[in-house]
Amino acid sequence: MKDKEIIELLQRQLEVSRATNDGLYKAMNDMRQSFEATIDDLRKTIRSLEQALKDKGIETAKTRRALRNVAALMERHSERQKPETGNPDIDREFTPKEEKPKYDPKARGNNGARRLEHMECEERVIMVNPEETDLTGARFLRYQDSIRYKVIPMKIIKEIYRAAIYSKEGSIIRGKAPLAPLQNSSFDGSFIAFCAEMHFLYSMPVNRLASWLSDNGFRIGRGTIGALLSKATAVFSGLHKCLRLAVMEDSYISGDETFHKVRVADKNDKGLGIRKGYIWDLVAHHQKLAYFFYSQGSRSENVFEEIISGYNGIFQSDAMPVYRKLGDGKYDGITRIACLQHIKRRFIDIKEIPQAGKILKLFNLLYDREHRHRVGHDGWTVGDNLKWREEYAPPILDRIKTELDSVSSDRNVPADSDLMGAVKYALNEWEWVPGIFKGGDYDLDNNLIERMQRFVSLLRRNSLFFGSHKGGETAAMYLSLVVSCRLNGINVMEYITDILNRCASWNPTTPIDRYRDLLPDRWKPADIIHA
């Protein structure tokens, strides 16, 4: 083969190789673009899945917390928290509980149960003689008592004041019946007080109360009961205003708010004229007075500012923004302190996480130390308690703060996790935690006022809604009196009966300070005053 032919053959082979390479290059380029597109799609899918998992994780965490809370409520026989074991370094710091002597069932009868003697009941002794009528020659040995508790259905008495009318020397002389609490009404203060007690203290809806009275032989409509309760607030108006002033005089108060549904003119997206209306509450710790207030169901800062304006002293609350402003210096003369229970609750929900469990134990250690003494018991004074707090609290608070800071700076704890949320809440409130221990009689938490809010919660559960904003104002007025009576250990029905009958003749322009001695912390029944 000639050299020229060889060269031509090689050239043809080179051209074929180039064409093949070009084809392979183009195929590889197409594959690369396809792979890149597929990878981009996969990345988008992964990001979408990650977001979905994240969202699902948040919802799962909420569901998990809700299930834990339900399980805890089902298993817990008492709301008292007990320190859990698991961290020996902290567990051994708790005070061992004293063992109470076991009850000896042989000491009493009634199948081993404790038997109350009910000395408050009216006693009737009924003599029971043997059926054998001929007791000739029998010698009396002793009496044997058998007790039966008998219920007599409620009795409503219709008192008729029959005034005698005389004529003497051209003038008419007549007897005067006691003044009724409400004009043109035949109901005594005791009836209105009974309705108020059943509705606002024992959370019986007005319609159910009307049915119960009818079942006991006294027919009355729910509208009549509602009208009586509403009209009686005219008598309580001055008392309610005086109650606010008295609460504001206390150097230590707590504040909180809760909701109750209320019927309004505007309908919501479901076609119902119902919305949430908020009731605010202040409790004076020293005077044991509670002041509930309702302003068109509003939860706005303006409503709270109007009520708290002019107060000087300690204010304890949760971390709602309007309360936090008290600690930011917006209100001169008010010093805010935090609520440890609101901080603890977030760690209780996630106590299975080791860091959360450790922090929770340290908070419980504060309560353990606090419960070693109690003001008023065994001569323990407020001053003694302050010295004790200054001794035990700072070291424990330092340990808690160290743990909170440690979790906060730990990059392994996700920013959106429940643990980080609990820690951030605690740190945001920490500025107002040490102030709790700067007084000997400040509570560690806001539990007192939250127990008072339960009256609203029970009313909400049973009565469903207020008929109007006026109904909310009426409820706030009665709740103020009912809760203040309970705080002072006063019988609610006796108190409201006395106030209604005593103030029935008072002029609406009566000076507010005249009501001061009628508030539950100073009240004395009229029969004691005139004795």
Short mmCIF file of C-alpha atoms in Angstrom, two decimals:
data_model
loop_
_atom_site.label_atom_id
_atom_site.label_comp_id
_atom_site.label_asym_id
_atom_site.label_seq_id
_atom_site.Cartn_x
_atom_site.Cartn_y
_atom_site.Cartn_z
CA MET A 1 0.00 0.00 0.00
CA LYS A 2 1.24 3.34 -0.98
CA ASP A 3 2.02 6.02 1.50
CA LYS A 4 -0.71 8.25 0.11
CA GLU A 5 -3.37 5.61 0.60
CA ILE A 6 -2.16 4.99 4.15
CA ILE A 7 -2.42 8.68 4.93
CA GLU A 8 -5.94 8.88 3.50
CA LEU A 9 -6.98 5.84 5.55
CA LEU A 10 -5.61 7.37 8.74
CA GLN A 11 -7.34 10.65 7.97
CA ARG A 12 -10.68 8.86 7.51
CA GLN A 13 -10.17 6.98 10.80
CA LEU A 14 -9.28 10.26 12.52
CA GLU A 15 -12.44 11.89 11.20
CA VAL A 16 -14.52 8.94 12.41
CA SER A 17 -12.83 9.16 15.82
CA ARG A 18 -13.53 12.88 15.98
CA ALA A 19 -17.16 12.33 15.07
CA THR A 20 -17.39 9.62 17.70
CA ASN A 21 -15.78 11.89 20.31
CA ASP A 22 -18.12 14.71 19.39
CA GLY A 23 -21.07 12.36 19.78
CA LEU A 24 -19.80 11.09 23.09
CA TYR A 25 -19.12 14.66 24.30
CA LYS A 26 -22.60 15.75 23.29
CA ALA A 27 -24.14 12.69 24.98
CA MET A 28 -22.11 13.36 28.12
CA ASN A 29 -23.15 17.02 28.09
CA ASP A 30 -26.80 16.04 27.70
CA MET A 31 -26.43 13.55 30.55
CA ARG A 32 -24.75 16.16 32.72
CA GLN A 33 -27.55 18.66 32.13
CA SER A 34 -30.11 15.97 32.81
CA PHE A 35 -28.31 14.99 36.02
CA GLU A 36 -28.10 18.62 37.15
CA ALA A 37 -31.81 19.09 36.51
CA THR A 38 -32.54 15.88 38.39
CA ILE A 39 -30.28 16.95 41.25
CA ASP A 40 -32.02 20.36 41.42
CA ASP A 41 -35.38 18.60 41.53
CA LEU A 42 -34.10 16.28 44.23
CA ARG A 43 -32.76 19.21 46.25
CA LYS A 44 -36.13 20.97 46.01
CA THR A 45 -37.87 17.77 47.03
CA ILE A 46 -35.50 17.31 49.97
CA ARG A 47 -36.02 20.91 51.08
CA SER A 48 -39.77 20.44 50.80
CA LEU A 49 -39.58 17.22 52.79
CA GLU A 50 -37.38 18.86 55.41
CA GLN A 51 -39.88 21.71 55.81
CA ALA A 52 -42.76 19.25 55.94
CA LEU A 53 -40.95 17.21 58.58
CA LYS A 54 -40.16 20.38 60.51
CA ASP A 55 -43.81 21.48 60.41
CA LYS A 56 -44.89 17.98 61.31
CA GLY A 57 -42.39 17.98 64.17
CA ILE A 58 -43.88 21.18 65.55
CA GLU A 59 -47.40 19.78 65.34
CA THR A 60 -46.20 16.46 66.76
CA ALA A 61 -44.55 18.28 69.67
CA LYS A 62 -47.78 20.17 70.38
CA THR A 63 -49.78 16.94 70.20
CA ARG A 64 -47.23 15.21 72.41
CA ARG A 65 -47.46 17.98 75.01
CA ALA A 66 -51.25 17.88 74.92
CA LEU A 67 -51.27 14.11 75.39
CA ARG A 68 -48.79 14.41 78.27
CA ASN A 69 -50.99 16.99 79.95
CA VAL A 70 -54.11 14.83 79.55
CA ALA A 71 -52.26 11.78 80.85
CA ALA A 72 -50.97 13.78 83.81
CA LEU A 73 -54.47 14.97 84.65
CA MET A 74 -55.81 11.42 84.49
CA GLU A 75 -53.04 9.99 86.65
CA ARG A 76 -52.64 12.86 89.10
CA HIS A 77 -54.82 12.65 92.20
CA SER A 78 -53.49 15.97 93.43
CA GLU A 79 -51.98 19.05 91.79
CA ARG A 80 -49.15 19.05 94.31
CA GLN A 81 -45.85 18.59 92.53
CA LYS A 82 -43.31 16.17 93.90
CA PRO A 83 -39.59 16.28 93.13
CA GLU A 84 -38.61 13.39 90.89
CA THR A 85 -35.66 11.15 91.42
CA GLY A 86 -32.94 10.78 88.85
CA ASN A 87 -30.30 13.37 89.75
CA PRO A 88 -28.66 12.36 93.06
CA ASP A 89 -26.74 15.64 93.34
CA ILE A 90 -30.00 17.57 93.50
CA ASP A 91 -32.31 14.91 94.95
CA ARG A 92 -30.42 14.69 98.24
CA GLU A 93 -30.90 18.43 98.76
CA PHE A 94 -34.66 18.05 99.18
CA THR A 95 -36.08 17.94 102.68
CA PRO A 96 -37.32 14.44 103.55
CA LYS A 97 -41.05 14.43 104.25
CA GLU A 98 -42.15 13.62 107.76
CA GLU A 99 -44.06 10.40 108.05
CA LYS A 100 -47.59 10.99 109.35
CA PRO A 101 -48.87 8.49 111.88
CA LYS A 102 -51.11 5.95 110.24
CA TYR A 103 -54.78 6.07 111.09
CA ASP A 104 -55.94 3.23 113.27
CA PRO A 105 -59.27 1.98 111.92
CA LYS A 106 -60.02 0.39 115.30
CA ALA A 107 -60.15 3.83 116.88
CA ARG A 108 -63.53 4.53 115.27
CA GLY A 109 -66.35 2.62 113.67
CA ASN A 110 -68.02 3.28 110.32
CA ASN A 111 -65.94 0.68 108.48
CA GLY A 112 -62.65 2.35 109.24
CA ALA A 113 -63.62 5.75 107.79
CA ARG A 114 -63.15 8.98 109.67
CA ARG A 115 -66.49 10.02 111.05
CA LEU A 116 -67.34 13.72 111.21
CA GLU A 117 -69.57 14.64 114.11
CA HIS A 118 -71.17 17.64 112.35
CA MET A 119 -71.56 19.79 115.41
CA GLU A 120 -72.90 22.56 113.16
CA CYS A 121 -76.19 20.74 112.58
CA GLU A 122 -79.37 21.31 114.49
CA GLU A 123 -79.89 18.32 116.79
CA ARG A 124 -83.18 16.63 117.53
CA VAL A 125 -83.19 13.81 120.08
CA ILE A 126 -85.91 11.25 119.44
CA MET A 127 -86.54 8.79 122.28
CA VAL A 128 -86.95 5.21 121.15
CA ASN A 129 -88.41 2.81 123.69
CA PRO A 130 -88.42 -0.96 123.39
CA GLU A 131 -91.37 -2.49 121.58
CA GLU A 132 -92.01 -4.52 124.71
CA THR A 133 -94.53 -2.28 126.51
CA ASP A 134 -94.47 -4.09 129.84
CA LEU A 135 -91.21 -2.97 131.51
CA THR A 136 -92.28 -3.97 135.02
CA GLY A 137 -89.23 -5.12 136.91
CA ALA A 138 -86.85 -3.96 134.17
CA ARG A 139 -83.73 -2.04 135.23
CA PHE A 140 -82.52 0.82 133.00
CA LEU A 141 -78.95 0.32 131.84
CA ARG A 142 -78.02 3.08 129.42
CA TYR A 143 -78.88 4.85 126.18
CA GLN A 144 -77.44 3.88 122.83
CA ASP A 145 -77.41 6.61 120.17
CA SER A 146 -77.88 5.95 116.46
CA ILE A 147 -77.40 8.97 114.22
CA ARG A 148 -79.26 9.65 111.00
CA TYR A 149 -78.68 12.79 108.93
CA LYS A 150 -81.95 14.00 107.45
CA VAL A 151 -82.37 16.48 104.62
CA ILE A 152 -85.32 18.86 104.56
CA PRO A 153 -85.84 20.44 101.10
CA MET A 154 -85.15 24.14 100.84
CA LYS A 155 -87.89 26.31 102.25
CA ILE A 156 -88.84 29.76 100.97
CA ILE A 157 -90.97 31.73 103.37
CA LYS A 158 -93.53 34.26 102.19
CA GLU A 159 -93.45 36.98 104.82
CA ILE A 160 -96.44 39.31 104.78
CA TYR A 161 -95.89 42.59 106.62
CA ARG A 162 -99.46 43.56 107.49
CA ALA A 163 -99.11 47.20 108.42
CA ALA A 164 -101.72 48.52 110.81
CA ILE A 165 -103.18 51.89 109.84
CA TYR A 166 -104.76 54.27 112.37
CA SER A 167 -106.41 57.62 112.31
CA LYS A 168 -105.62 60.01 115.12
CA GLU A 169 -106.63 63.63 115.38
CA GLY A 170 -107.06 63.97 111.65
CA SER A 171 -103.78 62.33 110.66
CA ILE A 172 -103.01 58.83 109.44
CA ILE A 173 -100.57 56.65 111.40
CA ARG A 174 -99.35 53.42 109.83
CA GLY A 175 -96.76 50.77 110.46
CA LYS A 176 -93.79 50.57 108.09
CA ALA A 177 -92.57 47.37 106.47
CA PRO A 178 -88.80 46.92 106.02
CA LEU A 179 -87.54 48.62 102.87
CA ALA A 180 -87.03 46.20 99.97
CA PRO A 181 -83.54 46.17 98.42
CA LEU A 182 -85.03 46.77 94.98
CA GLN A 183 -87.79 49.22 94.20
CA ASN A 184 -91.14 47.64 93.28
CA SER A 185 -89.80 44.20 94.17
CA SER A 186 -91.11 41.69 96.70
CA PHE A 187 -87.82 39.85 97.06
CA ASP A 188 -85.75 40.17 100.20
CA GLY A 189 -81.98 40.54 100.07
CA SER A 190 -81.61 36.92 101.17
CA PHE A 191 -83.30 35.65 98.00
CA ILE A 192 -81.05 37.72 95.76
CA ALA A 193 -78.03 36.67 97.83
CA PHE A 194 -79.00 33.02 97.44
CA CYS A 195 -79.24 33.37 93.66
CA ALA A 196 -75.91 35.20 93.54
CA GLU A 197 -74.21 32.52 95.66
CA MET A 198 -75.55 29.65 93.55
CA HIS A 199 -74.70 31.34 90.26
CA PHE A 200 -71.34 32.99 90.92
CA LEU A 201 -69.92 30.82 93.71
CA TYR A 202 -71.24 27.41 92.71
CA SER A 203 -71.48 28.14 88.96
CA MET A 204 -75.11 27.08 88.55
CA PRO A 205 -76.58 28.55 85.34
CA VAL A 206 -79.58 30.81 85.83
CA ASN A 207 -81.91 28.54 83.85
CA ARG A 208 -80.85 25.53 85.93
CA LEU A 209 -81.32 27.54 89.13
CA ALA A 210 -84.85 28.46 88.03
CA SER A 211 -85.60 24.78 87.36
CA TRP A 212 -84.17 23.75 90.73
CA LEU A 213 -86.30 26.32 92.57
CA SER A 214 -89.37 25.14 90.67
CA ASP A 215 -88.60 21.54 91.63
CA ASN A 216 -88.54 22.67 95.26
CA GLY A 217 -91.98 24.26 94.99
CA PHE A 218 -91.16 27.87 94.06
CA ARG A 219 -91.98 28.70 90.46
CA ILE A 220 -89.84 31.46 89.01
CA GLY A 221 -88.55 32.28 85.53
CA ARG A 222 -84.90 32.59 84.65
CA GLY A 223 -85.60 36.08 83.34
CA THR A 224 -86.77 37.14 86.80
CA ILE A 225 -83.62 35.80 88.44
CA GLY A 226 -81.43 37.53 85.86
CA ALA A 227 -83.29 40.80 86.36
CA LEU A 228 -82.92 40.59 90.15
CA LEU A 229 -79.17 40.01 89.91
CA SER A 230 -78.77 42.82 87.38
CA LYS A 231 -80.86 45.38 89.26
CA ALA A 232 -79.08 44.64 92.55
CA THR A 233 -75.83 45.90 91.06
CA ALA A 234 -77.16 49.43 91.52
CA VAL A 235 -76.75 48.83 95.27
CA PHE A 236 -73.27 47.37 94.76
CA SER A 237 -72.00 50.10 92.45
CA GLY A 238 -70.53 52.29 95.20
CA LEU A 239 -69.21 49.21 97.02
CA HIS A 240 -67.42 48.03 93.87
CA LYS A 241 -65.77 51.42 93.37
CA CYS A 242 -64.67 51.45 97.00
CA LEU A 243 -63.28 47.93 96.57
CA ARG A 244 -60.98 49.09 93.78
CA LEU A 245 -59.62 51.93 95.92
CA ALA A 246 -59.03 49.54 98.82
CA VAL A 247 -57.16 47.07 96.60
CA MET A 248 -54.97 49.86 95.24
CA GLU A 249 -53.98 50.79 98.80
CA ASP A 250 -52.34 47.40 99.35
CA SER A 251 -48.56 47.37 98.93
CA TYR A 252 -48.60 43.96 97.22
CA ILE A 253 -51.11 42.89 94.57
CA SER A 254 -51.31 40.31 91.79
CA GLY A 255 -52.92 40.69 88.39
CA ASP A 256 -54.28 38.35 85.77
CA GLU A 257 -57.04 38.05 83.18
CA THR A 258 -59.21 35.34 81.70
CA PHE A 259 -61.99 35.13 79.16
CA HIS A 260 -65.70 34.41 79.06
CA LYS A 261 -67.79 34.29 75.91
CA VAL A 262 -70.24 37.15 75.47
CA ARG A 263 -73.15 37.73 73.11
CA VAL A 264 -72.66 40.79 70.89
CA ALA A 265 -74.53 42.44 68.02
CA ASP A 266 -71.89 41.72 65.37
CA LYS A 267 -71.80 38.16 64.05
CA ASN A 268 -68.59 36.24 63.53
CA ASP A 269 -67.55 34.21 60.47
CA LYS A 270 -69.71 31.32 61.70
CA GLY A 271 -72.79 33.50 61.77
CA LEU A 272 -72.88 33.66 65.59
CA GLY A 273 -73.03 36.83 67.64
CA ILE A 274 -70.59 35.40 70.18
CA ARG A 275 -67.01 36.43 70.92
CA LYS A 276 -64.47 36.29 73.71
CA GLY A 277 -64.73 38.94 76.39
CA TYR A 278 -61.96 39.34 78.95
CA ILE A 279 -62.36 39.78 82.70
CA TRP A 280 -59.41 41.28 84.58
CA ASP A 281 -58.65 40.55 88.20
CA LEU A 282 -56.53 42.16 90.90
CA VAL A 283 -55.95 40.55 94.31
CA ALA A 284 -54.66 42.47 97.33
CA HIS A 285 -52.56 40.00 99.32
CA HIS A 286 -52.51 41.81 102.66
CA GLN A 287 -56.16 42.90 102.74
CA LYS A 288 -57.40 39.70 101.05
CA LEU A 289 -59.62 41.57 98.61
CA ALA A 290 -60.26 40.76 94.96
CA TYR A 291 -61.34 43.25 92.31
CA PHE A 292 -62.72 41.94 89.01
CA PHE A 293 -63.40 44.39 86.21
CA TYR A 294 -64.87 44.13 82.73
CA SER A 295 -64.75 46.82 80.03
CA GLN A 296 -66.61 45.80 76.86
CA GLY A 297 -64.65 42.54 76.98
CA SER A 298 -61.48 44.37 75.95
CA ARG A 299 -58.00 43.01 76.64
CA SER A 300 -56.27 46.18 75.48
CA GLU A 301 -53.51 47.91 77.36
CA ASN A 302 -55.69 51.01 77.79
CA VAL A 303 -58.14 49.13 80.00
CA PHE A 304 -55.39 47.92 82.30
CA GLU A 305 -53.72 51.33 82.40
CA GLU A 306 -56.95 52.92 83.53
CA ILE A 307 -57.27 50.49 86.42
CA ILE A 308 -53.63 50.42 87.56
CA SER A 309 -53.13 54.18 87.25
CA GLY A 310 -51.88 55.67 90.50
CA TYR A 311 -50.80 52.42 92.12
CA ASN A 312 -47.59 52.26 94.15
CA GLY A 313 -46.22 48.92 95.28
CA ILE A 314 -45.35 45.38 94.22
CA PHE A 315 -47.20 43.86 91.26
CA GLN A 316 -46.88 40.13 90.49
CA SER A 317 -47.94 38.72 87.15
CA ASP A 318 -47.17 36.46 84.21
CA ALA A 319 -45.26 37.69 81.16
CA MET A 320 -48.08 39.22 79.14
CA PRO A 321 -46.67 42.34 77.39
CA VAL A 322 -48.95 44.77 79.21
CA TYR A 323 -47.67 43.45 82.55
CA ARG A 324 -44.04 43.42 81.43
CA LYS A 325 -44.27 47.17 80.85
CA LEU A 326 -44.69 47.53 84.59
CA GLY A 327 -41.16 46.26 84.98
CA ASP A 328 -39.79 48.42 82.19
CA GLY A 329 -40.27 51.60 84.19
CA LYS A 330 -43.30 52.89 82.30
CA TYR A 331 -45.30 53.18 85.51
CA ASP A 332 -43.58 55.12 88.29
CA GLY A 333 -43.92 53.60 91.73
CA ILE A 334 -44.68 50.05 90.56
CA THR A 335 -42.17 47.23 91.01
CA ARG A 336 -42.97 44.05 89.10
CA ILE A 337 -42.04 40.54 90.22
CA ALA A 338 -42.38 37.40 88.12
CA CYS A 339 -44.32 34.17 88.61
CA LEU A 340 -42.18 31.05 89.02
CA GLN A 341 -45.01 28.70 88.11
CA HIS A 342 -45.40 30.23 84.65
CA ILE A 343 -41.68 29.61 84.10
CA LYS A 344 -41.77 26.10 85.57
CA ARG A 345 -44.73 24.92 83.50
CA ARG A 346 -42.75 25.04 80.29
CA PHE A 347 -40.11 22.74 81.80
CA ILE A 348 -42.73 20.44 83.31
CA ASP A 349 -44.08 19.77 79.79
CA ILE A 350 -40.63 18.58 78.62
CA LYS A 351 -39.20 17.20 81.85
CA GLU A 352 -38.11 13.99 80.09
CA ILE A 353 -35.35 16.03 78.41
CA PRO A 354 -32.33 15.82 80.77
CA GLN A 355 -31.50 19.58 80.72
CA ALA A 356 -35.15 20.50 81.31
CA GLY A 357 -35.48 17.96 84.12
CA LYS A 358 -32.41 19.36 85.86
CA ILE A 359 -33.66 22.94 85.64
CA LEU A 360 -37.09 21.87 86.89
CA LYS A 361 -35.53 20.16 89.91
CA LEU A 362 -33.69 23.37 90.79
CA PHE A 363 -36.94 25.35 90.65
CA ASN A 364 -38.56 22.71 92.85
CA LEU A 365 -35.64 23.10 95.24
CA LEU A 366 -36.65 26.74 95.76
CA TYR A 367 -40.14 25.56 96.74
CA ASP A 368 -38.67 22.87 98.98
CA ARG A 369 -36.67 25.46 100.90
CA GLU A 370 -39.61 27.86 101.04
CA HIS A 371 -41.91 25.22 102.51
CA ARG A 372 -39.61 24.53 105.44
CA HIS A 373 -41.15 27.52 107.22
CA ARG A 374 -44.46 29.30 107.05
CA VAL A 375 -45.23 32.83 108.21
CA GLY A 376 -47.55 32.78 111.21
CA HIS A 377 -46.68 29.23 112.27
CA ASP A 378 -44.53 28.51 115.30
CA GLY A 379 -43.82 32.22 115.74
CA TRP A 380 -42.28 32.55 112.27
CA THR A 381 -42.53 36.21 111.20
CA VAL A 382 -42.26 38.01 107.86
CA GLY A 383 -38.84 39.27 108.97
CA ASP A 384 -37.71 35.74 109.78
CA ASN A 385 -38.87 34.59 106.36
CA LEU A 386 -36.98 37.37 104.61
CA LYS A 387 -33.73 36.41 106.37
CA TRP A 388 -34.32 32.77 105.45
CA ARG A 389 -34.92 33.69 101.80
CA GLU A 390 -31.77 35.80 101.69
CA GLU A 391 -29.89 32.72 102.87
CA TYR A 392 -31.28 29.93 100.69
CA ALA A 393 -32.39 31.68 97.48
CA PRO A 394 -29.24 33.31 95.95
CA PRO A 395 -27.18 30.10 95.56
CA ILE A 396 -30.08 28.22 93.96
CA LEU A 397 -30.92 31.14 91.67
CA ASP A 398 -27.28 31.27 90.54
CA ARG A 399 -27.36 27.56 89.70
CA ILE A 400 -30.58 27.98 87.71
CA LYS A 401 -29.18 30.94 85.79
CA THR A 402 -26.02 28.98 84.97
CA GLU A 403 -28.07 26.09 83.57
CA LEU A 404 -30.27 28.45 81.54
CA ASP A 405 -27.23 30.21 80.05
CA SER A 406 -25.62 26.87 79.28
CA VAL A 407 -28.61 25.64 77.27
CA SER A 408 -29.05 29.03 75.61
CA SER A 409 -25.49 28.95 74.24
CA ASP A 410 -25.57 25.27 73.26
CA ARG A 411 -25.55 25.05 69.45
CA ASN A 412 -26.78 21.47 69.62
CA VAL A 413 -30.15 22.65 70.95
CA PRO A 414 -32.36 23.71 67.99
CA ALA A 415 -33.56 27.31 68.18
CA ASP A 416 -37.16 26.24 67.55
CA SER A 417 -37.20 23.38 70.07
CA ASP A 418 -39.44 23.24 73.14
CA LEU A 419 -36.37 23.28 75.37
CA MET A 420 -35.00 26.47 73.84
CA GLY A 421 -38.45 28.06 74.00
CA ALA A 422 -38.70 27.30 77.73
CA VAL A 423 -35.19 28.63 78.35
CA LYS A 424 -35.80 31.84 76.40
CA TYR A 425 -39.03 32.47 78.31
CA ALA A 426 -37.20 31.99 81.61
CA LEU A 427 -34.34 34.28 80.60
CA ASN A 428 -36.74 36.97 79.39
CA GLU A 429 -38.42 36.89 82.81
CA TRP A 430 -35.24 36.48 84.85
CA GLU A 431 -34.84 40.19 85.56
CA TRP A 432 -37.96 40.06 87.73
CA VAL A 433 -37.30 36.72 89.47
CA PRO A 434 -34.86 37.80 92.24
CA GLY A 435 -37.36 40.45 93.39
CA ILE A 436 -39.61 37.65 94.67
CA PHE A 437 -37.08 36.93 97.40
CA LYS A 438 -36.56 40.56 98.44
CA GLY A 439 -39.69 40.48 100.57
CA GLY A 440 -40.66 38.09 103.33
CA ASP A 441 -44.32 37.82 102.33
CA TYR A 442 -44.21 37.73 98.51
CA ASP A 443 -45.55 34.55 96.93
CA LEU A 444 -43.26 32.54 94.69
CA ASP A 445 -45.99 32.43 92.06
CA ASN A 446 -49.35 33.79 90.95
CA ASN A 447 -51.27 30.70 92.06
CA LEU A 448 -53.52 32.63 94.47
CA ILE A 449 -55.05 34.76 91.74
CA GLU A 450 -55.24 31.81 89.35
CA ARG A 451 -57.28 29.92 91.94
CA MET A 452 -59.61 32.92 92.04
CA GLN A 453 -59.89 32.82 88.24
CA ARG A 454 -61.36 29.33 88.50
CA PHE A 455 -64.67 30.88 89.48
CA VAL A 456 -64.74 32.46 86.01
CA SER A 457 -63.63 29.19 84.39
CA LEU A 458 -66.44 27.22 86.04
CA LEU A 459 -68.95 29.92 85.17
CA ARG A 460 -67.72 29.81 81.56
CA ARG A 461 -68.08 26.06 81.41
CA ASN A 462 -71.63 26.01 82.77
CA SER A 463 -73.19 29.27 81.59
CA LEU A 464 -71.67 29.31 78.10
CA PHE A 465 -71.80 33.10 77.62
CA PHE A 466 -72.81 36.47 79.05
CA GLY A 467 -76.00 37.81 77.50
CA SER A 468 -74.35 41.18 76.87
CA HIS A 469 -71.47 43.40 77.96
CA LYS A 470 -73.75 44.56 80.77
CA GLY A 471 -73.87 40.93 81.89
CA GLY A 472 -70.07 40.89 81.98
CA GLU A 473 -70.02 43.99 84.19
CA THR A 474 -72.60 42.41 86.50
CA ALA A 475 -70.52 39.22 86.75
CA ALA A 476 -67.37 41.21 87.54
CA MET A 477 -69.16 43.03 90.35
CA TYR A 478 -70.52 39.86 91.97
CA LEU A 479 -67.27 37.93 91.50
CA SER A 480 -65.42 40.73 93.30
CA LEU A 481 -67.66 40.32 96.34
CA VAL A 482 -67.86 36.53 96.24
CA VAL A 483 -64.09 35.99 95.95
CA SER A 484 -63.32 38.65 98.57
CA CYS A 485 -65.69 36.88 100.96
CA ARG A 486 -63.97 33.56 100.34
CA LEU A 487 -60.53 35.09 100.92
CA ASN A 488 -61.72 36.46 104.27
CA GLY A 489 -63.61 33.32 105.33
CA ILE A 490 -67.02 35.03 105.22
CA ASN A 491 -70.30 33.32 104.33
CA VAL A 492 -71.23 34.75 100.93
CA MET A 493 -75.01 34.57 101.40
CA GLU A 494 -74.92 36.22 104.82
CA TYR A 495 -72.70 39.00 103.51
CA ILE A 496 -74.70 39.85 100.37
CA THR A 497 -77.99 39.63 102.30
CA ASP A 498 -76.74 42.07 104.89
CA ILE A 499 -75.30 44.50 102.33
CA LEU A 500 -78.45 44.52 100.20
CA ASN A 501 -80.80 45.07 103.12
CA ARG A 502 -78.54 47.58 104.85
CA CYS A 503 -77.76 49.71 101.80
CA ALA A 504 -81.26 49.65 100.33
CA SER A 505 -81.98 53.13 101.72
CA TRP A 506 -78.60 54.64 100.79
CA ASN A 507 -78.64 57.42 98.24
CA PRO A 508 -76.76 56.81 94.96
CA THR A 509 -74.66 59.87 95.78
CA THR A 510 -73.43 58.32 99.05
CA PRO A 511 -69.69 59.10 99.51
CA ILE A 512 -67.50 56.18 98.44
CA ASP A 513 -65.54 56.13 101.71
CA ARG A 514 -68.73 55.27 103.60
CA TYR A 515 -68.63 51.83 101.99
CA ARG A 516 -65.15 51.04 103.29
CA ASP A 517 -66.29 49.36 106.50
CA LEU A 518 -68.70 47.21 104.48
CA LEU A 519 -65.97 45.52 102.44
CA PRO A 520 -65.34 41.88 103.41
CA ASP A 521 -62.04 42.60 105.22
CA ARG A 522 -63.84 44.90 107.71
CA TRP A 523 -67.46 43.80 107.49
CA LYS A 524 -69.42 42.90 110.61
CA PRO A 525 -73.06 41.74 110.45
CA ALA A 526 -75.65 44.36 111.41
CA ASP A 527 -76.91 42.29 114.36
CA ILE A 528 -73.41 42.32 115.89
CA ILE A 529 -73.04 46.08 115.39
CA HIS A 530 -76.36 46.82 117.10
CA ALA A 531 -75.89 44.26 119.88
#
